[in-house]
Coordinates of C-alpha atoms in Angstrom, one line a residue:
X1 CA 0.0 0.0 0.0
X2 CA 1.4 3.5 -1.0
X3 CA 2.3 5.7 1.9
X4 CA 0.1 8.5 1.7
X5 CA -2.8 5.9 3.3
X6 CA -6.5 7.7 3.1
X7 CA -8.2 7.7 6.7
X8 CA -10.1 4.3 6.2
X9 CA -6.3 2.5 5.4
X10 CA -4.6 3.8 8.5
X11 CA -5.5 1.7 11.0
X12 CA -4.8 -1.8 9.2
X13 CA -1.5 -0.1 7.6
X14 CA -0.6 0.3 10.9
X15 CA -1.3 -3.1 12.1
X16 CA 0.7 -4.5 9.2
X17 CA 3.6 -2.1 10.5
X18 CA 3.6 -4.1 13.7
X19 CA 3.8 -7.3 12.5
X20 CA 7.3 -8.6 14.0
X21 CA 8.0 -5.5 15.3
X22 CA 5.5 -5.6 18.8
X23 CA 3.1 -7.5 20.2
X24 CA 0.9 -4.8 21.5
X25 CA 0.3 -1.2 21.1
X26 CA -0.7 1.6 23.4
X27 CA -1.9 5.1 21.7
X28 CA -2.9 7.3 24.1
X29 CA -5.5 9.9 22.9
X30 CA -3.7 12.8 20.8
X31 CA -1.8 13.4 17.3
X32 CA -1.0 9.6 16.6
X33 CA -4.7 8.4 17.6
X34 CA -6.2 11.2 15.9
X35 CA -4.4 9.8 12.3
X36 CA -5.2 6.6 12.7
X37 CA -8.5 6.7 13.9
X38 CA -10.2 9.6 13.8
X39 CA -10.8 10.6 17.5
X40 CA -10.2 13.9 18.0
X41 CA -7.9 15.8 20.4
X42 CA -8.4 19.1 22.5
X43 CA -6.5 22.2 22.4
X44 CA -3.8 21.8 25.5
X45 CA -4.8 23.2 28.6
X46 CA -2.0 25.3 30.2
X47 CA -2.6 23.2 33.3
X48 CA -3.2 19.7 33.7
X49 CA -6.6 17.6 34.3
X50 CA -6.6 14.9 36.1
X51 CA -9.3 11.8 35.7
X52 CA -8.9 8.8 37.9
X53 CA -7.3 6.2 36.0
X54 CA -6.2 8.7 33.3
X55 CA -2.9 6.5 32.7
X56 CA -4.5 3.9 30.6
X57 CA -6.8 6.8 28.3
X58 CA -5.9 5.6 25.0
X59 CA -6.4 2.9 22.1
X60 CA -4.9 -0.6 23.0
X61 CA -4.5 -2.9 19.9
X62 CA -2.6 -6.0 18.5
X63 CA -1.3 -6.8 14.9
X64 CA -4.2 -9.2 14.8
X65 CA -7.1 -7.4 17.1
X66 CA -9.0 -4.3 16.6
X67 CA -8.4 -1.7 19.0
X68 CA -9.8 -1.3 22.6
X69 CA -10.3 2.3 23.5
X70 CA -9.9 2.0 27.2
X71 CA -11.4 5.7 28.8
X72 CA -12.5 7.2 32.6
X73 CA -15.3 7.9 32.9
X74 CA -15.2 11.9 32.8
X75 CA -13.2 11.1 29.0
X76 CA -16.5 9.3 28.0
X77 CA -19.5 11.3 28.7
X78 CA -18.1 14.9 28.9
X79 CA -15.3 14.6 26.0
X80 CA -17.3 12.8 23.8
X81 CA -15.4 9.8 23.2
X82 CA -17.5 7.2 24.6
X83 CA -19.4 7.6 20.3
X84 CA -16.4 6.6 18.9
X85 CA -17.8 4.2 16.3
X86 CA -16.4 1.0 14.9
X87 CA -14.0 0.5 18.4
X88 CA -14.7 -1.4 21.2
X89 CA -15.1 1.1 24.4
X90 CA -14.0 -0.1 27.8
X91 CA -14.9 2.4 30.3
X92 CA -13.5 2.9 33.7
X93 CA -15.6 4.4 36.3
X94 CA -14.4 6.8 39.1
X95 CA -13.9 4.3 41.5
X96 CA -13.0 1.2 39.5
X97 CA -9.4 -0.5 39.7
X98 CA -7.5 0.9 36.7
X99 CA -4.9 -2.0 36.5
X100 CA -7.8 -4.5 36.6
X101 CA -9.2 -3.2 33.5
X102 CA -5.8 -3.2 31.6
X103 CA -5.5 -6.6 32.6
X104 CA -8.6 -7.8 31.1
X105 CA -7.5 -5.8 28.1
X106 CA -4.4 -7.8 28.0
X107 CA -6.8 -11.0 28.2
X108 CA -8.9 -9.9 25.4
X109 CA -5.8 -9.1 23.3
X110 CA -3.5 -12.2 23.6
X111 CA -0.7 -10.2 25.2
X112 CA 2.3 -12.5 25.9
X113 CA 4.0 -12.7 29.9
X114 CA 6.9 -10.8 28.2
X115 CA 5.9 -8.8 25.5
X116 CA 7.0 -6.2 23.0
X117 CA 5.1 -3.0 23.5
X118 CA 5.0 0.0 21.1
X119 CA 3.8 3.1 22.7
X120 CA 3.2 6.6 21.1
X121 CA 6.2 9.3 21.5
X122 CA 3.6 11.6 23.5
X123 CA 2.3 9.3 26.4
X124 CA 2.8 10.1 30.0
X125 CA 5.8 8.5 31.9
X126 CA 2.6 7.7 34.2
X127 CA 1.3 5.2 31.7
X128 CA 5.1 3.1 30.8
X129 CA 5.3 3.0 34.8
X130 CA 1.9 1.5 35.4
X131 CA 2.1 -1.1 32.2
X132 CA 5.8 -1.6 33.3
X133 CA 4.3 -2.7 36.7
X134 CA 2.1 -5.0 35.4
X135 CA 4.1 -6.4 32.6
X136 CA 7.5 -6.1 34.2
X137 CA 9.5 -8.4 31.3
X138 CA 7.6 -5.9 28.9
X139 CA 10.0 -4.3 25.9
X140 CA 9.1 -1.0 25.2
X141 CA 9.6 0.7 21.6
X142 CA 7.9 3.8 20.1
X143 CA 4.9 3.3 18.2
X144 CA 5.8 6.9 16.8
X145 CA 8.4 5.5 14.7
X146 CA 6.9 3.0 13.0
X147 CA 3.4 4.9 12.5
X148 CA 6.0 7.7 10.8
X149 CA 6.2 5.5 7.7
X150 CA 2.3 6.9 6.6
X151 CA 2.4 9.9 8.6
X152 CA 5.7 11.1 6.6
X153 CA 3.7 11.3 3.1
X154 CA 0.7 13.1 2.7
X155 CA -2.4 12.0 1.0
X156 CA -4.3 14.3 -1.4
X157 CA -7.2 14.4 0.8
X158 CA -4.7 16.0 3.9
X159 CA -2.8 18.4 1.7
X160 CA -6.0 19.8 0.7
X161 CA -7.0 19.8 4.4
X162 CA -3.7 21.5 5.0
X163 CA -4.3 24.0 2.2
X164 CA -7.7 24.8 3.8
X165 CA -6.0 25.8 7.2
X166 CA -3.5 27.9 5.5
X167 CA -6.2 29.8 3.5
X168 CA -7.8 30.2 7.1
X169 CA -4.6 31.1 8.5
X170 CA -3.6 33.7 5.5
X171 CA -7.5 35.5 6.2
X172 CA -6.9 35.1 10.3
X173 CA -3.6 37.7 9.3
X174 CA -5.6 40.2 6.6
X175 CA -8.0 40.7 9.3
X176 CA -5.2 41.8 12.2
X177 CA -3.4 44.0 9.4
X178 CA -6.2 46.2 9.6
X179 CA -6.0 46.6 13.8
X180 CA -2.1 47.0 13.4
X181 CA -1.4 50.9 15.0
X182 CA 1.4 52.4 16.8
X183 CA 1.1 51.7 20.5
X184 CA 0.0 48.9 21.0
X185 CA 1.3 46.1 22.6
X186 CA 2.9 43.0 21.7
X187 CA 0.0 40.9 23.3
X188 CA -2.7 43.2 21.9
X189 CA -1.9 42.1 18.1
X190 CA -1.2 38.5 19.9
X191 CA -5.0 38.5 21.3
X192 CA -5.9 40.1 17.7
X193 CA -4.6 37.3 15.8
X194 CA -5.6 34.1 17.5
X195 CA -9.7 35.6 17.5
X196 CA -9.3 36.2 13.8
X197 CA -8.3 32.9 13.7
X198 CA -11.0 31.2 15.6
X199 CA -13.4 33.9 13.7
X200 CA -12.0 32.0 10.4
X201 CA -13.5 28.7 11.9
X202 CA -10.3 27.3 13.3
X203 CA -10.7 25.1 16.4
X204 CA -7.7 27.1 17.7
X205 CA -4.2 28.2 17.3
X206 CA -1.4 25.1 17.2
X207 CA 0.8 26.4 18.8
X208 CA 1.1 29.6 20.7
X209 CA 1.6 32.7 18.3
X210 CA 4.8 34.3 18.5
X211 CA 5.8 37.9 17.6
X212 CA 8.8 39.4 17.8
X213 CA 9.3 43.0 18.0
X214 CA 12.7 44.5 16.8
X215 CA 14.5 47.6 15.8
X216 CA 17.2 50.0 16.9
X217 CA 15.2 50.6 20.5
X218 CA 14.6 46.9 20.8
X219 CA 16.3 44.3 22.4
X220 CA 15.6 41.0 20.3
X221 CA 13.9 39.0 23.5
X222 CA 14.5 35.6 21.6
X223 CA 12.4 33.2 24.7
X224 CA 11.0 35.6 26.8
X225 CA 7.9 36.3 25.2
X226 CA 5.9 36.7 29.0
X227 CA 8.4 39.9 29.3
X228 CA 8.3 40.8 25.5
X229 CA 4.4 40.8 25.1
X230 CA 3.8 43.7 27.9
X231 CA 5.6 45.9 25.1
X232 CA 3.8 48.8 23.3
X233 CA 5.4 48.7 19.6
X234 CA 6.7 52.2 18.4
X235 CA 8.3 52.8 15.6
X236 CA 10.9 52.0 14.0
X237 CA 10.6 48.6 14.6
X238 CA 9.7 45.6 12.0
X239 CA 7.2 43.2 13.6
X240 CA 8.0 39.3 13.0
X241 CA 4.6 36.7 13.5
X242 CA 4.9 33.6 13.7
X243 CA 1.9 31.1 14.2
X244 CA -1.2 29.4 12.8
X245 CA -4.2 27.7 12.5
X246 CA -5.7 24.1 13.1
X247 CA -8.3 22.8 10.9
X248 CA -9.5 18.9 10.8
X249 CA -6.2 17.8 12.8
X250 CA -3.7 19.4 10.1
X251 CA -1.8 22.1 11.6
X252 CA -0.5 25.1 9.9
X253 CA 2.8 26.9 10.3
X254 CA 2.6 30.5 8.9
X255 CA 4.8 34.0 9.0
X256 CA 5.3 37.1 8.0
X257 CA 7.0 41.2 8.6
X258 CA 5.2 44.1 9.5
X259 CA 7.3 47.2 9.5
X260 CA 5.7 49.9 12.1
X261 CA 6.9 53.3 10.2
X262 CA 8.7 54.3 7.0
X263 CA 11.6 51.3 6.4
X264 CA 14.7 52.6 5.3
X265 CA 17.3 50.8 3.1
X266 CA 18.4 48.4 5.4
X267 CA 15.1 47.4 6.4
X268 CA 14.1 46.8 2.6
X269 CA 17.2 44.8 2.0
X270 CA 16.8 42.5 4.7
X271 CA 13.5 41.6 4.0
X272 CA 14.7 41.1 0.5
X273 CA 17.4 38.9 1.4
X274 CA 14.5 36.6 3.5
X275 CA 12.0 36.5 0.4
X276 CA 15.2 35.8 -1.7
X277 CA 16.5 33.3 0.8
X278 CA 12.6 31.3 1.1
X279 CA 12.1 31.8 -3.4
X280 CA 16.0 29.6 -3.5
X281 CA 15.0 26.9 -0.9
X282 CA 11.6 26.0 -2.2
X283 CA 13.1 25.7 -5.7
X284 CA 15.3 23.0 -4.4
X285 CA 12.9 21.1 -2.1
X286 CA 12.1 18.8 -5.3
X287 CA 12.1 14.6 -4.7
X288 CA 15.1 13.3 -4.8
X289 CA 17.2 16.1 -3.4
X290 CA 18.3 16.1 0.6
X291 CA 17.1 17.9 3.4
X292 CA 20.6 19.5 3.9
X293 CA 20.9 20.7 0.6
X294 CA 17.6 22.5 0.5
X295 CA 18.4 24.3 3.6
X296 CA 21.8 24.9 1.9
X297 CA 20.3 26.5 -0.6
X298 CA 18.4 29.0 1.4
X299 CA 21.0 29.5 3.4
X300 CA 23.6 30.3 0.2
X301 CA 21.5 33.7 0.1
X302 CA 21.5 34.8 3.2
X303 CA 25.0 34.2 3.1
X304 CA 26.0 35.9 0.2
X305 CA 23.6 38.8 1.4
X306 CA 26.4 39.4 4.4
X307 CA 24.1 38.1 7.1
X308 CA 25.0 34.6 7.2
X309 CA 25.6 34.6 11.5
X310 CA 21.7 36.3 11.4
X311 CA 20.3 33.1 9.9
X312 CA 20.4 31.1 13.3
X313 CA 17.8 28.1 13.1
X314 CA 17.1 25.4 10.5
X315 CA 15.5 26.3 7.1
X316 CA 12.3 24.2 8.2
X317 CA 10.7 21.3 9.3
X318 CA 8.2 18.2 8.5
X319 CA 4.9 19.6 9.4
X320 CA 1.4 18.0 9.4
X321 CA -0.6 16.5 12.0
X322 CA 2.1 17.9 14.5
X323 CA 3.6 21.5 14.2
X324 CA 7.0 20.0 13.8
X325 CA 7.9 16.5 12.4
X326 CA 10.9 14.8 10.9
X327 CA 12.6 15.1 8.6
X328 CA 13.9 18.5 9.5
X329 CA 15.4 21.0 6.6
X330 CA 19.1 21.6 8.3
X331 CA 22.7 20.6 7.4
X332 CA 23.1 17.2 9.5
X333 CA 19.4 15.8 8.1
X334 CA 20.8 13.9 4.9
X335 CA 16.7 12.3 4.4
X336 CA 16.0 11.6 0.5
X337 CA 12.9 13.9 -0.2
X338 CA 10.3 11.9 -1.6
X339 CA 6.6 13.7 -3.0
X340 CA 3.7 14.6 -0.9
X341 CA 6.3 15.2 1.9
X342 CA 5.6 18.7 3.6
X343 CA 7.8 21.2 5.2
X344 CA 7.8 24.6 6.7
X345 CA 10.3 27.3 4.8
X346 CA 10.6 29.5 6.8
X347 CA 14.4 31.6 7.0
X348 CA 15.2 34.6 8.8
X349 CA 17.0 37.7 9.6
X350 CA 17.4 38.2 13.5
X351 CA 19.3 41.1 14.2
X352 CA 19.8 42.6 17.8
X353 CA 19.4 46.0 18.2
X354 CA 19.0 46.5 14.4
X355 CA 15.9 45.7 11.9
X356 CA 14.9 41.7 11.3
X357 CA 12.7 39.7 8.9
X358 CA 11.4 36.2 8.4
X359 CA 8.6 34.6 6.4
X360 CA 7.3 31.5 6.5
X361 CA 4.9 29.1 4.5
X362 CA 4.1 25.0 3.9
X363 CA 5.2 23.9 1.0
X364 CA 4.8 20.4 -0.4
X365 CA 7.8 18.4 -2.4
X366 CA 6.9 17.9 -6.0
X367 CA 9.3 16.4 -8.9
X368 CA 10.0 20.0 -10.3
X369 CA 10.1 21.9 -6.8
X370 CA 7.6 23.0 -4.1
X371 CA 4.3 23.9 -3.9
X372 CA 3.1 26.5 -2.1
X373 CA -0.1 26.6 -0.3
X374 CA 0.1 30.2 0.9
X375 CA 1.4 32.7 -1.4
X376 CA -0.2 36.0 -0.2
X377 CA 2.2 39.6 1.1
X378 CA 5.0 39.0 -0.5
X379 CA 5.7 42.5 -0.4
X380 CA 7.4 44.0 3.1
X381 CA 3.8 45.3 5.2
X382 CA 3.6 49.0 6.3
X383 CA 1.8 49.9 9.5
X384 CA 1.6 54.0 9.3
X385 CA 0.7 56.7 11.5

């Protein structure tokens, strides 16, 4: 079976994965569920929530058995995932024994005395340490690695999903140009942008929206956004966002510059340099050419430009049902790129004290180059007086 499974293939695909390589699988609810079986997951909380017996909330499942979606009670009936159709529901109520349902689980499955047990990257230490205690010869492995096989290519069906969260995403940022004014703070465009977002229909922002506010009066507060957002922006300062939208599980990955005032030459040439920079590395990200050199080529640009030290992250990443997946567009990734793989391109300018510029967009590796699915403001954006 190709790659790029539909939704209905995923689930047996990933049973066929397993063969030889586990005896069991735990996928707690989240990304790797959500792809393989269509069960939705929540926006993180800040803080956590806590249901008895929460350890064993996920899908449990064999090469050769359908999965078991083991949930507390308070998952079931206020989350919604006691409808889950087409799996078998176990439910554990608030005062039931926890380890007594997984073991009847492990009845119902066949699991061996000692066996190999593929669990997704994501789960809680809290769940290896209560399977561990009740299969102590267990093996653990991650189910994330061998569920990357499909995830890696994209289907037709999710790249159109993807391109639907970037048009939403693109909209979310037209609509916060027009509140843009001198003054305001960092968080105020921050709180702008992610309600432009939900008003495009989004669920919610996948990850939390970055902006980064430089010029020649401001420090470049790289990681210390809870000090940086109190801000007001004045010019002359150019404006860096970085976030983006959810839509049907996909995540998007978006960014742009806003200049607050008239930019002068240097501001122009930088963000120049970045559109330059982004236009050479999505020429290259065609199938059959490496991560590494597709980030080289970007990176050749900026380089040449005289701002080589300013360019101080990876071109881009795999993107998809997570914000950031392998493989990973930087010098020591040497993965073959192969079509329907996505990636972020997204390089940058970050210069302390001094004017700074990035963009960003998902584009999707095709024989003669990448696609992009956003392509709007190009152009460096003006906020005025």
């Amino acid at each position: 079976m190709h790659p790029s499974a539909t939704a209905a293939d995923r689930l047996p695909a990933f049973q066929t994965l397993l063969e030889g390589k586990a005896d069991l699988a735990f996928i707690p609810l989240g990304t790797d569920l959500h792809y393989l079986a269509g069960i939705p997951r929540d926006i993180p909380n800040y803080g956590t929530t806590l249901h008895p017996g929460g350890w064993l909330e996920g899908a449990w499942l064999t090469p050769g058995h359908a999965p078991i979606l083991a949930l507390p009670r308070m998952t079931a009936e206020f989350k919604g995932r006691g409808e889950s159709k087409g799996i078998e529901i176990r439910v554990l109520g608030d005062h039931d024994d926890p380890a007594a349902l997984a073991r009847d689980i492990f009845a119902s499955l066949g699991v061996p005395a000692r066996p190999r047990i593929a669990i997704s990257d994501r789960a809680h230490g809290e769940s290896a340490v209560h399977i561990q205690a009740l299969l102590p010869d267990a093996v653990f492995l991650s189910a994330t690695d061998i569920l990357r096989a499909l995830r890696v290519i994209k289907s037709a069906e999710e790249i159109a999903t993807m391109q639907e969260a970037g048009r939403r995403t693109e909209a979310a940022f037209a609509e916060t140009l027009k509140h843009l004014k001198f003054g305001m703070t960092e968080l105020d465009a921050i709180a702008e942008i992610n309600y432009q977002m939900q008003r495009q229909g989004s669920l919610g922002q996948t990850f939390t929206t970055s902006l980064y506010n430089t010029g020649p009066n401001h420090p470049l507060l790289m990681g210390r956004r809870l000090e940086s957002w109190k801000r007001p922006i004045h010019p002359p300062c150019s404006v860096l966002f970085d976030f983006g939208a959810s839509h049907d599980g996909l995540c998007y990955d978006y960014g742009r510059t806003v200049h607050f005032g008239e930019p002068d030459t240097e501001q122009r040439k930088v963000h120049a340099t970045v559109m330059a920079a982004q236009a050479a590395g999505i020429a290259a990200l065609k199938v059959g050419t490496t991560a590494a050199q597709v980030d080289a080529a970007a990176r050749k640009v900026v380089e040449e430009a005289g701002y080589g030290p300013n360019f101080r992250h990876r071109l881009g990443h795999g993107i998809g049902w997570d914000v950031h997946e392998p493989p990973f567009l930087t010098k020591s990734d040497h993965s073959v790129l192969r079509e329907g793989m996505m990636f972020t391109v997204e390089p940058s300018i970050l210069q302390e004290r001094s004017f700074s510029a990035r963009v960003e967009d998902v584009i999707v590796c095709r024989p003669g180059g990448g696609e992009k699915l956003t392509n709007g403001f190009q152009n460096l954006l003006v906020v005025g007086a």
